[in-house]
Amino acid sequence: MLSGLDVDGMVSSLMSIERQPLATLQTKQKGFDAKLSAFGTLKSAVSTFQTAVKALGGDALRALTASSTKTDAVGVSVTKDGGASAGSYAIEVSKLAQSDKLVSAGVATGTTFSAAGSSMSISIGGKTTALSLTDTTLSGLSAAINRSNAGVTATILNDGTQDRLVITGNQTGTANGVTIAATGSLAAFDTTSGSVTRSQTAQNAEMTIDGIAVSKASNTVTDAIKGVTLNLTQTNVGSPATVALAKDTASISKAISGFVDAYNTLATAVTKQTGYNATTKTGGVLNGDAGARSILTNIRAELGKAVTDATGVKTLSDIGIAFQRDGTLKVEKQAKLDAAMASNFEGVAALFSSSSGVATRLTKVTEEMLGSKGVFKNRTDGLNASITSMEKSQERMELQLAQTEKRYRAQFTSLDTMMTNMQSMSSYMTTQLSALAANSGY
């Protein structure tokens, strides 16, 4: 029998009061979590902006396009940052580079050569490799050549009646001619006195570039025109290919637009996180955070500075880029940008990539922001430390609350038991008094 005391209700009411400090701390932690997430969003925006900035730094704006009027004979590509210059070249290929190919006389399938007193060595470009022979069949000889790393590849060709050993040099060019010295039963494979024929002779690629004779060991020519790779695939005597290198204005214009867009994305993100809406009277998650505000402040300061080592253009407005009322950037005058690239390409490149250029300075600023001592590391470290401290405080408070609830429940349960006993005693006394009164005639 219970007294009717609502122990659960009373404990629940008291614990709701006891939990208020914990609820306050949890709400505060949610605020710190939101700030941490907001800084993550801004860090991502700064990183994206940095990528767009770097696309305008260094030699990026000096990138060239390459074309060939006869791609079936002369392919062309430009090496990034290779120092190529705009221009055109007439290229006429008279010979393609090729490697040596040696073919032995035919031997009956399954022929075995005597190992005793026999030897074979292969020489290429002054390097001689002696073969180690254990299996002296033609197949074993081919395998030994391939294992030797002599710079050739051996195969066996069957002409319908006999087998022939075919040895091909791995490298093209006159300097990579192959000679074989062989004795004993292998003497037939000697290139000087044996019965080996050259089905193909090693030679250099021969061409003229603007009338200048050029000889190269490979059909992939990387060192004839600075920063340019030529891929020779066939001869074109009498029909020169024109290789043209031109300023890649389309890609440059796209990179500049990407820079503007990335800045605007960053500016919008910072404004959203740090701003205050007077209509709704609510602030962004990072409203009032000096570190967050400094991100846009420092970047805008660099965007507004004049470049000291560019000729003809000193500021972004000189190429048609201007700030808008809402703080974003815009290429207001595309024609102005196009005209600047056409008439003063080096000046536009220097505006971004010179030592005091916009991209050079912004790269440094964003690297500092994203670095180990930058605003993101400092603020996120501080927020994480606070969150960790709050989590530990919550754990302690949860333990204390559990003990408090246990104490309250024990106290009220004891009170309930006491009241139940008192009610039982009262009922017993009432019954006894009634009985006494009845016996006494009252």
Tab-separated table of C-alpha atoms in Angstrom:
chain	number	residue	atom	x	y	z
A	1	MET	CA	0.000	0.000	0.000
A	2	LEU	CA	1.351	3.416	-0.943
A	3	SER	CA	0.632	6.840	0.458
A	4	GLY	CA	-0.335	8.302	-2.910
A	5	LEU	CA	2.752	10.515	-3.062
A	6	ASP	CA	3.753	11.084	-6.762
A	7	VAL	CA	7.440	10.231	-6.382
A	8	ASP	CA	8.152	10.058	-10.138
A	9	GLY	CA	6.450	13.363	-10.831
A	10	MET	CA	8.216	15.184	-7.992
A	11	VAL	CA	11.629	13.756	-8.964
A	12	SER	CA	11.024	14.652	-12.641
A	13	SER	CA	10.073	18.246	-11.718
A	14	LEU	CA	13.097	18.712	-9.529
A	15	MET	CA	15.440	17.151	-12.130
A	16	SER	CA	14.149	19.459	-14.853
A	17	ILE	CA	15.366	22.326	-12.706
A	18	GLU	CA	18.646	20.575	-11.912
A	19	ARG	CA	19.264	19.965	-15.655
A	20	GLN	CA	18.973	23.614	-16.666
A	21	PRO	CA	22.749	24.327	-16.365
A	22	LEU	CA	23.422	21.232	-18.508
A	23	ALA	CA	20.905	22.367	-21.124
A	24	THR	CA	22.539	25.789	-21.181
A	25	LEU	CA	25.960	24.209	-21.710
A	26	GLN	CA	24.599	21.963	-24.487
A	27	THR	CA	23.088	24.952	-26.245
A	28	LYS	CA	26.388	26.774	-25.955
A	29	GLN	CA	28.227	23.776	-27.422
A	30	LYS	CA	25.834	23.699	-30.382
A	31	GLY	CA	26.811	27.303	-31.024
A	32	PHE	CA	30.486	26.376	-31.004
A	33	ASP	CA	29.795	23.402	-33.295
A	34	ALA	CA	28.022	25.745	-35.700
A	35	LYS	CA	31.000	28.123	-35.651
A	36	LEU	CA	33.376	25.249	-36.338
A	37	SER	CA	31.246	24.187	-39.308
A	38	ALA	CA	31.094	27.780	-40.567
A	39	PHE	CA	34.886	28.076	-40.470
A	40	GLY	CA	35.059	24.806	-42.423
A	41	THR	CA	32.824	26.341	-45.087
A	42	LEU	CA	34.989	29.458	-45.277
A	43	LYS	CA	38.196	27.420	-45.396
A	44	SER	CA	36.844	25.483	-48.369
A	45	ALA	CA	35.920	28.740	-50.115
A	46	VAL	CA	39.395	30.190	-49.488
A	47	SER	CA	41.001	26.992	-50.806
A	48	THR	CA	38.889	27.156	-53.977
A	49	PHE	CA	39.781	30.831	-54.372
A	50	GLN	CA	43.469	30.006	-53.921
A	51	THR	CA	43.261	27.444	-56.730
A	52	ALA	CA	41.743	30.073	-59.018
A	53	VAL	CA	44.460	32.547	-57.990
A	54	LYS	CA	47.258	30.087	-58.748
A	55	ALA	CA	45.784	29.528	-62.202
A	56	LEU	CA	46.812	33.138	-62.902
A	57	GLY	CA	50.243	33.008	-61.259
A	58	GLY	CA	53.690	32.043	-62.463
A	59	ASP	CA	53.740	31.254	-66.182
A	60	ALA	CA	50.082	30.193	-66.278
A	61	LEU	CA	49.021	33.222	-68.328
A	62	ARG	CA	51.833	32.618	-70.786
A	63	ALA	CA	50.446	29.235	-71.800
A	64	LEU	CA	50.342	28.664	-75.547
A	65	THR	CA	48.224	26.619	-77.894
A	66	ALA	CA	49.996	24.465	-80.490
A	67	SER	CA	48.743	23.364	-83.887
A	68	SER	CA	50.087	21.605	-86.963
A	69	THR	CA	48.784	21.831	-90.505
A	70	LYS	CA	49.827	18.214	-91.099
A	71	THR	CA	49.118	16.250	-87.937
A	72	ASP	CA	49.486	12.982	-89.879
A	73	ALA	CA	53.186	13.774	-90.269
A	74	VAL	CA	54.087	16.158	-87.448
A	75	GLY	CA	52.131	16.247	-84.201
A	76	VAL	CA	52.872	18.998	-81.687
A	77	SER	CA	52.286	19.814	-78.027
A	78	VAL	CA	53.535	22.525	-75.681
A	79	THR	CA	55.280	21.643	-72.440
A	80	LYS	CA	53.728	23.484	-69.493
A	81	ASP	CA	56.123	26.108	-68.120
A	82	GLY	CA	58.669	24.981	-70.723
A	83	GLY	CA	59.502	28.488	-71.890
A	84	ALA	CA	57.990	28.228	-75.372
A	85	SER	CA	57.356	31.455	-77.273
A	86	ALA	CA	54.626	32.311	-79.745
A	87	GLY	CA	55.609	31.821	-83.371
A	88	SER	CA	55.348	29.494	-86.365
A	89	TYR	CA	57.759	27.001	-87.907
A	90	ALA	CA	57.905	25.166	-91.241
A	91	ILE	CA	58.912	21.532	-90.655
A	92	GLU	CA	59.827	19.054	-93.384
A	93	VAL	CA	60.665	15.473	-92.378
A	94	SER	CA	62.886	13.466	-94.735
A	95	LYS	CA	63.600	10.454	-92.521
A	96	LEU	CA	61.976	8.906	-89.479
A	97	ALA	CA	64.131	7.543	-86.677
A	98	GLN	CA	64.280	3.765	-86.598
A	99	SER	CA	66.110	0.985	-84.800
A	100	ASP	CA	68.250	-1.848	-86.107
A	101	LYS	CA	66.514	-5.099	-87.007
A	102	LEU	CA	68.624	-8.218	-87.639
A	103	VAL	CA	67.330	-11.443	-89.201
A	104	SER	CA	69.297	-14.700	-89.114
A	105	ALA	CA	69.442	-17.345	-91.813
A	106	GLY	CA	66.839	-20.080	-91.486
A	107	VAL	CA	67.487	-23.126	-89.358
A	108	ALA	CA	65.460	-26.290	-89.003
A	109	THR	CA	62.905	-26.221	-86.211
A	110	GLY	CA	64.314	-27.868	-83.080
A	111	THR	CA	67.959	-27.348	-84.054
A	112	THR	CA	70.328	-27.427	-81.092
A	113	PHE	CA	73.663	-25.592	-81.195
A	114	SER	CA	76.743	-26.840	-79.397
A	115	ALA	CA	77.531	-24.905	-76.225
A	116	ALA	CA	81.136	-26.085	-76.186
A	117	GLY	CA	83.423	-23.416	-77.606
A	118	SER	CA	80.451	-21.164	-78.479
A	119	SER	CA	79.804	-17.642	-77.275
A	120	MET	CA	77.662	-14.626	-78.169
A	121	SER	CA	77.751	-10.967	-77.147
A	122	ILE	CA	75.667	-7.981	-78.212
A	123	SER	CA	77.057	-4.443	-78.530
A	124	ILE	CA	75.028	-1.210	-78.671
A	125	GLY	CA	76.490	2.276	-78.421
A	126	GLY	CA	79.779	1.092	-76.999
A	127	LYS	CA	78.191	-1.193	-74.399
A	128	THR	CA	78.794	-4.942	-74.809
A	129	THR	CA	76.701	-7.594	-73.059
A	130	ALA	CA	77.846	-11.223	-73.013
A	131	LEU	CA	75.108	-13.855	-73.025
A	132	SER	CA	74.899	-16.673	-70.499
A	133	LEU	CA	73.856	-19.749	-72.490
A	134	THR	CA	72.380	-22.867	-70.914
A	135	ASP	CA	69.761	-23.831	-73.492
A	136	THR	CA	71.300	-23.688	-76.982
A	137	THR	CA	68.154	-24.274	-78.989
A	138	LEU	CA	66.949	-21.281	-81.005
A	139	SER	CA	64.199	-20.777	-78.435
A	140	GLY	CA	66.751	-20.897	-75.595
A	141	LEU	CA	68.980	-18.454	-77.451
A	142	SER	CA	66.052	-16.037	-77.874
A	143	ALA	CA	65.181	-16.300	-74.153
A	144	ALA	CA	68.820	-15.699	-73.144
A	145	ILE	CA	68.962	-12.556	-75.285
A	146	ASN	CA	65.776	-11.170	-73.711
A	147	ARG	CA	67.038	-11.947	-70.189
A	148	SER	CA	70.334	-10.180	-70.805
A	149	ASN	CA	68.935	-6.615	-70.859
A	150	ALA	CA	71.301	-5.877	-73.701
A	151	GLY	CA	68.926	-3.331	-75.205
A	152	VAL	CA	67.348	-5.575	-77.820
A	153	THR	CA	64.308	-7.812	-78.134
A	154	ALA	CA	64.555	-11.265	-79.713
A	155	THR	CA	61.737	-13.231	-81.365
A	156	ILE	CA	61.502	-16.311	-83.555
A	157	LEU	CA	59.909	-16.062	-86.988
A	158	ASN	CA	58.900	-19.172	-88.926
A	159	ASP	CA	58.907	-18.592	-92.694
A	160	GLY	CA	56.918	-21.732	-93.450
A	161	THR	CA	59.819	-24.131	-93.622
A	162	GLN	CA	62.469	-22.858	-91.221
A	163	ASP	CA	62.883	-20.734	-88.072
A	164	ARG	CA	64.728	-17.428	-88.091
A	165	LEU	CA	65.989	-15.411	-85.107
A	166	VAL	CA	64.875	-11.766	-85.313
A	167	ILE	CA	66.668	-9.239	-83.099
A	168	THR	CA	65.329	-5.676	-82.860
A	169	GLY	CA	67.027	-2.777	-81.104
A	170	ASN	CA	64.946	-1.200	-78.358
A	171	GLN	CA	66.146	2.335	-79.125
A	172	THR	CA	66.036	4.256	-82.376
A	173	GLY	CA	68.865	6.414	-83.710
A	174	THR	CA	72.154	5.944	-85.491
A	175	ALA	CA	74.062	5.669	-82.214
A	176	ASN	CA	71.984	2.642	-81.242
A	177	GLY	CA	73.111	0.296	-83.999
A	178	VAL	CA	73.342	-3.361	-82.973
A	179	THR	CA	76.323	-5.661	-83.616
A	180	ILE	CA	76.654	-9.296	-82.609
A	181	ALA	CA	79.889	-11.176	-82.053
A	182	ALA	CA	79.436	-14.950	-82.066
A	183	THR	CA	81.820	-17.957	-82.146
A	184	GLY	CA	81.652	-21.711	-82.430
A	185	SER	CA	78.361	-23.204	-83.512
A	186	LEU	CA	76.740	-19.775	-83.063
A	187	ALA	CA	79.074	-18.083	-85.561
A	188	ALA	CA	76.229	-17.855	-88.106
A	189	PHE	CA	74.709	-15.124	-85.893
A	190	ASP	CA	77.817	-12.896	-86.079
A	191	THR	CA	76.927	-9.653	-87.868
A	192	THR	CA	80.403	-9.329	-89.415
A	193	SER	CA	81.128	-12.822	-90.692
A	194	GLY	CA	77.856	-14.682	-90.226
A	195	SER	CA	74.701	-14.972	-92.295
A	196	VAL	CA	72.699	-12.295	-90.462
A	197	THR	CA	71.033	-9.619	-92.603
A	198	ARG	CA	69.782	-6.176	-91.579
A	199	SER	CA	66.190	-5.831	-92.617
A	200	GLN	CA	66.192	-2.354	-91.072
A	201	THR	CA	69.114	-0.082	-90.282
A	202	ALA	CA	69.207	2.223	-87.244
A	203	GLN	CA	68.949	5.871	-88.240
A	204	ASN	CA	68.122	9.297	-86.869
A	205	ALA	CA	65.060	11.333	-87.710
A	206	GLU	CA	66.111	13.928	-90.285
A	207	MET	CA	64.160	17.153	-90.834
A	208	THR	CA	64.491	20.819	-91.538
A	209	ILE	CA	62.943	23.464	-89.273
A	210	ASP	CA	62.653	26.750	-91.141
A	211	GLY	CA	65.321	25.453	-93.512
A	212	ILE	CA	67.741	24.450	-90.734
A	213	ALA	CA	68.801	20.789	-90.818
A	214	VAL	CA	67.986	18.934	-87.595
A	215	SER	CA	68.911	15.328	-86.735
A	216	LYS	CA	67.443	13.559	-83.685
A	217	ALA	CA	67.671	9.989	-82.433
A	218	SER	CA	63.946	9.735	-81.650
A	219	ASN	CA	60.700	10.496	-83.435
A	220	THR	CA	59.569	12.208	-80.235
A	221	VAL	CA	61.601	15.391	-80.345
A	222	THR	CA	61.611	17.468	-77.169
A	223	ASP	CA	64.695	19.609	-77.604
A	224	ALA	CA	64.504	21.124	-81.074
A	225	ILE	CA	62.116	24.000	-80.247
A	226	LYS	CA	62.203	25.156	-76.630
A	227	GLY	CA	59.180	24.034	-74.666
A	228	VAL	CA	57.707	22.123	-77.622
A	229	THR	CA	57.377	18.390	-78.302
A	230	LEU	CA	57.241	17.222	-81.913
A	231	ASN	CA	55.854	13.776	-82.692
A	232	LEU	CA	57.063	12.618	-86.095
A	233	THR	CA	54.931	9.917	-87.712
A	234	GLN	CA	55.746	10.059	-91.425
A	235	THR	CA	57.889	11.908	-93.934
A	236	ASN	CA	56.532	14.943	-95.760
A	237	VAL	CA	59.248	15.972	-98.210
A	238	GLY	CA	57.957	18.717	-100.497
A	239	SER	CA	54.949	19.389	-98.295
A	240	PRO	CA	56.146	21.091	-95.076
A	241	ALA	CA	53.958	21.165	-91.979
A	242	THR	CA	53.394	24.555	-90.400
A	243	VAL	CA	53.565	24.336	-86.615
A	244	ALA	CA	52.045	27.379	-84.906
A	245	LEU	CA	52.338	28.425	-81.260
A	246	ALA	CA	49.822	31.070	-80.184
A	247	LYS	CA	48.746	32.812	-76.995
A	248	ASP	CA	45.859	30.919	-75.433
A	249	THR	CA	43.642	33.958	-74.893
A	250	ALA	CA	40.472	31.883	-74.544
A	251	SER	CA	41.889	29.874	-71.624
A	252	ILE	CA	43.313	33.031	-70.058
A	253	SER	CA	39.973	34.804	-70.245
A	254	LYS	CA	38.345	31.727	-68.698
A	255	ALA	CA	40.930	31.663	-65.890
A	256	ILE	CA	40.290	35.345	-65.131
A	257	SER	CA	36.524	34.723	-65.052
A	258	GLY	CA	37.138	31.749	-62.744
A	259	PHE	CA	39.158	34.009	-60.449
A	260	VAL	CA	36.300	36.553	-60.304
A	261	ASP	CA	33.703	33.833	-59.669
A	262	ALA	CA	35.794	32.206	-56.931
A	263	TYR	CA	36.249	35.551	-55.190
A	264	ASN	CA	32.507	36.247	-55.344
A	265	THR	CA	31.732	32.814	-53.905
A	266	LEU	CA	34.150	33.509	-51.053
A	267	ALA	CA	32.811	37.034	-50.457
A	268	THR	CA	29.230	35.735	-50.357
A	269	ALA	CA	30.179	32.980	-47.906
A	270	VAL	CA	32.015	35.367	-45.551
A	271	THR	CA	29.188	37.913	-45.678
A	272	LYS	CA	26.608	35.219	-44.924
A	273	GLN	CA	28.530	33.877	-41.934
A	274	THR	CA	29.557	37.241	-40.444
A	275	GLY	CA	26.728	39.555	-41.494
A	276	TYR	CA	23.689	40.910	-39.626
A	277	ASN	CA	20.149	41.036	-40.992
A	278	ALA	CA	18.535	44.209	-39.703
A	279	THR	CA	15.088	43.073	-40.858
A	280	THR	CA	15.066	39.757	-39.021
A	281	LYS	CA	17.442	41.086	-36.362
A	282	THR	CA	19.550	37.963	-36.640
A	283	GLY	CA	23.278	37.648	-37.187
A	284	GLY	CA	25.325	35.047	-38.991
A	285	VAL	CA	26.981	32.253	-37.070
A	286	LEU	CA	30.271	34.187	-37.075
A	287	ASN	CA	28.797	37.632	-36.603
A	288	GLY	CA	31.269	39.652	-34.554
A	289	ASP	CA	34.116	37.182	-35.098
A	290	ALA	CA	37.187	39.273	-35.902
A	291	GLY	CA	39.056	36.309	-37.364
A	292	ALA	CA	36.306	35.560	-39.864
A	293	ARG	CA	35.989	39.217	-40.871
A	294	SER	CA	39.749	39.464	-41.435
A	295	ILE	CA	39.562	36.909	-44.259
A	296	LEU	CA	37.723	39.229	-46.629
A	297	THR	CA	39.406	42.355	-45.296
A	298	ASN	CA	42.905	41.052	-46.077
A	299	ILE	CA	41.956	39.765	-49.529
A	300	ARG	CA	40.176	42.990	-50.507
A	301	ALA	CA	43.220	44.976	-49.439
A	302	GLU	CA	45.392	43.043	-51.924
A	303	LEU	CA	42.824	43.358	-54.702
A	304	GLY	CA	42.841	47.116	-54.333
A	305	LYS	CA	46.613	47.611	-54.456
A	306	ALA	CA	48.369	48.806	-57.601
A	307	VAL	CA	50.965	46.531	-59.202
A	308	THR	CA	54.370	48.206	-59.359
A	309	ASP	CA	56.127	46.020	-61.912
A	310	ALA	CA	53.579	45.781	-64.738
A	311	THR	CA	53.704	47.953	-67.846
A	312	GLY	CA	50.573	49.728	-69.013
A	313	VAL	CA	48.202	48.077	-66.512
A	314	LYS	CA	48.451	48.632	-62.775
A	315	THR	CA	45.064	47.636	-61.329
A	316	LEU	CA	42.237	45.242	-62.077
A	317	SER	CA	40.115	48.139	-63.301
A	318	ASP	CA	42.657	48.672	-66.082
A	319	ILE	CA	41.494	45.403	-67.636
A	320	GLY	CA	37.788	45.980	-66.979
A	321	ILE	CA	37.362	44.276	-63.586
A	322	ALA	CA	35.657	46.339	-60.877
A	323	PHE	CA	34.015	46.010	-57.467
A	324	GLN	CA	30.217	46.172	-57.361
A	325	ARG	CA	28.091	47.845	-54.687
A	326	ASP	CA	27.498	44.530	-52.967
A	327	GLY	CA	31.256	43.951	-52.634
A	328	THR	CA	31.547	41.388	-55.423
A	329	LEU	CA	33.793	41.610	-58.473
A	330	LYS	CA	32.662	41.709	-62.079
A	331	VAL	CA	34.281	41.766	-65.492
A	332	GLU	CA	32.349	44.901	-66.420
A	333	LYS	CA	34.064	45.470	-69.736
A	334	GLN	CA	35.023	42.252	-71.539
A	335	ALA	CA	36.092	44.321	-74.549
A	336	LYS	CA	38.588	46.156	-72.338
A	337	LEU	CA	40.053	42.859	-71.146
A	338	ASP	CA	40.215	41.492	-74.703
A	339	ALA	CA	41.904	44.661	-75.957
A	340	ALA	CA	44.460	44.559	-73.142
A	341	MET	CA	45.355	40.945	-73.936
A	342	ALA	CA	45.640	41.734	-77.632
A	343	SER	CA	47.758	44.873	-77.294
A	344	ASN	CA	49.605	44.360	-74.012
A	345	PHE	CA	49.669	40.650	-73.274
A	346	GLU	CA	52.839	40.835	-71.179
A	347	GLY	CA	51.357	43.657	-69.141
A	348	VAL	CA	48.236	41.619	-68.350
A	349	ALA	CA	50.399	38.644	-67.386
A	350	ALA	CA	52.542	40.870	-65.151
A	351	LEU	CA	49.423	42.357	-63.513
A	352	PHE	CA	48.751	38.923	-62.063
A	353	SER	CA	52.052	37.052	-61.997
A	354	SER	CA	54.850	39.604	-61.431
A	355	SER	CA	56.563	39.865	-58.039
A	356	SER	CA	53.988	42.444	-56.913
A	357	GLY	CA	51.171	40.981	-59.042
A	358	VAL	CA	47.668	40.309	-57.793
A	359	ALA	CA	47.988	36.513	-57.994
A	360	THR	CA	51.456	36.536	-56.426
A	361	ARG	CA	50.289	38.542	-53.416
A	362	LEU	CA	47.004	36.687	-53.015
A	363	THR	CA	48.763	33.333	-53.168
A	364	LYS	CA	50.915	34.413	-50.232
A	365	VAL	CA	47.929	35.767	-48.297
A	366	THR	CA	45.810	32.640	-48.770
A	367	GLU	CA	48.728	30.359	-47.940
A	368	GLU	CA	49.166	32.227	-44.668
A	369	MET	CA	45.435	31.935	-43.940
A	370	LEU	CA	45.439	28.202	-44.621
A	371	GLY	CA	48.805	27.565	-42.972
A	372	SER	CA	49.717	26.170	-39.573
A	373	LYS	CA	49.676	29.635	-38.006
A	374	GLY	CA	46.783	31.047	-39.988
A	375	VAL	CA	43.338	32.209	-38.959
A	376	PHE	CA	41.656	28.852	-39.651
A	377	LYS	CA	44.127	26.828	-37.587
A	378	ASN	CA	44.008	29.303	-34.700
A	379	ARG	CA	40.231	29.661	-34.604
A	380	THR	CA	39.411	25.982	-35.130
A	381	ASP	CA	41.976	24.925	-32.531
A	382	GLY	CA	40.368	27.323	-30.070
A	383	LEU	CA	36.856	26.147	-30.890
A	384	ASN	CA	37.827	22.472	-30.672
A	385	ALA	CA	39.478	23.067	-27.299
A	386	SER	CA	36.317	24.774	-26.024
A	387	ILE	CA	34.102	21.994	-27.360
A	388	THR	CA	36.296	19.337	-25.738
A	389	SER	CA	36.142	21.204	-22.428
A	390	MET	CA	32.346	21.472	-22.683
A	391	GLU	CA	32.001	17.777	-23.451
A	392	LYS	CA	34.029	16.894	-20.360
A	393	SER	CA	31.935	19.301	-18.265
A	394	GLN	CA	28.768	17.668	-19.588
A	395	GLU	CA	30.067	14.219	-18.669
A	396	ARG	CA	30.741	15.416	-15.103
A	397	MET	CA	27.338	17.086	-14.910
A	398	GLU	CA	25.586	13.948	-16.178
A	399	LEU	CA	27.261	11.914	-13.405
A	400	GLN	CA	26.303	14.500	-10.804
A	401	LEU	CA	22.712	14.624	-12.103
A	402	ALA	CA	22.442	10.840	-11.932
A	403	GLN	CA	23.576	10.940	-8.319
A	404	THR	CA	21.208	13.808	-7.568
A	405	GLU	CA	18.257	11.958	-9.122
A	406	LYS	CA	19.177	8.851	-7.163
A	407	ARG	CA	19.269	10.889	-3.936
A	408	TYR	CA	15.922	12.586	-4.649
A	409	ARG	CA	14.289	9.266	-5.478
A	410	ALA	CA	15.620	7.669	-2.302
A	411	GLN	CA	14.419	10.596	-0.186
A	412	PHE	CA	10.920	10.681	-1.667
A	413	THR	CA	10.606	6.915	-1.613
A	414	SER	CA	11.532	6.994	2.102
A	415	LEU	CA	9.004	9.776	2.657
A	416	ASP	CA	6.379	7.768	0.791
A	417	THR	CA	7.101	4.738	2.996
A	418	MET	CA	6.949	6.884	6.152
A	419	MET	CA	3.628	8.416	5.102
A	420	THR	CA	2.275	4.963	4.302
A	421	ASN	CA	3.250	3.750	7.765
A	422	MET	CA	1.715	6.818	9.382
A	423	GLN	CA	-1.498	6.279	7.424
A	424	SER	CA	-1.566	2.642	8.556
A	425	MET	CA	-0.966	3.696	12.165
A	426	SER	CA	-3.716	6.304	11.920
A	427	SER	CA	-6.129	3.761	10.514
A	428	TYR	CA	-5.227	1.285	13.272
A	429	MET	CA	-5.732	3.888	16.031
A	430	THR	CA	-9.042	4.936	14.562
A	431	THR	CA	-10.195	1.312	14.533
A	432	GLN	CA	-9.054	0.730	18.127
A	433	LEU	CA	-10.701	3.890	19.421
A	434	SER	CA	-13.939	3.013	17.699
A	435	ALA	CA	-13.861	-0.475	19.266
A	436	LEU	CA	-13.119	0.965	22.714
A	437	ALA	CA	-15.970	3.427	22.406
A	438	ALA	CA	-18.384	0.629	21.410
A	439	ASN	CA	-17.358	-1.549	24.383
A	440	SER	CA	-17.820	1.354	26.760
A	441	GLY	CA	-21.367	2.028	25.571
A	442	TYR	CA	-20.560	5.272	23.914
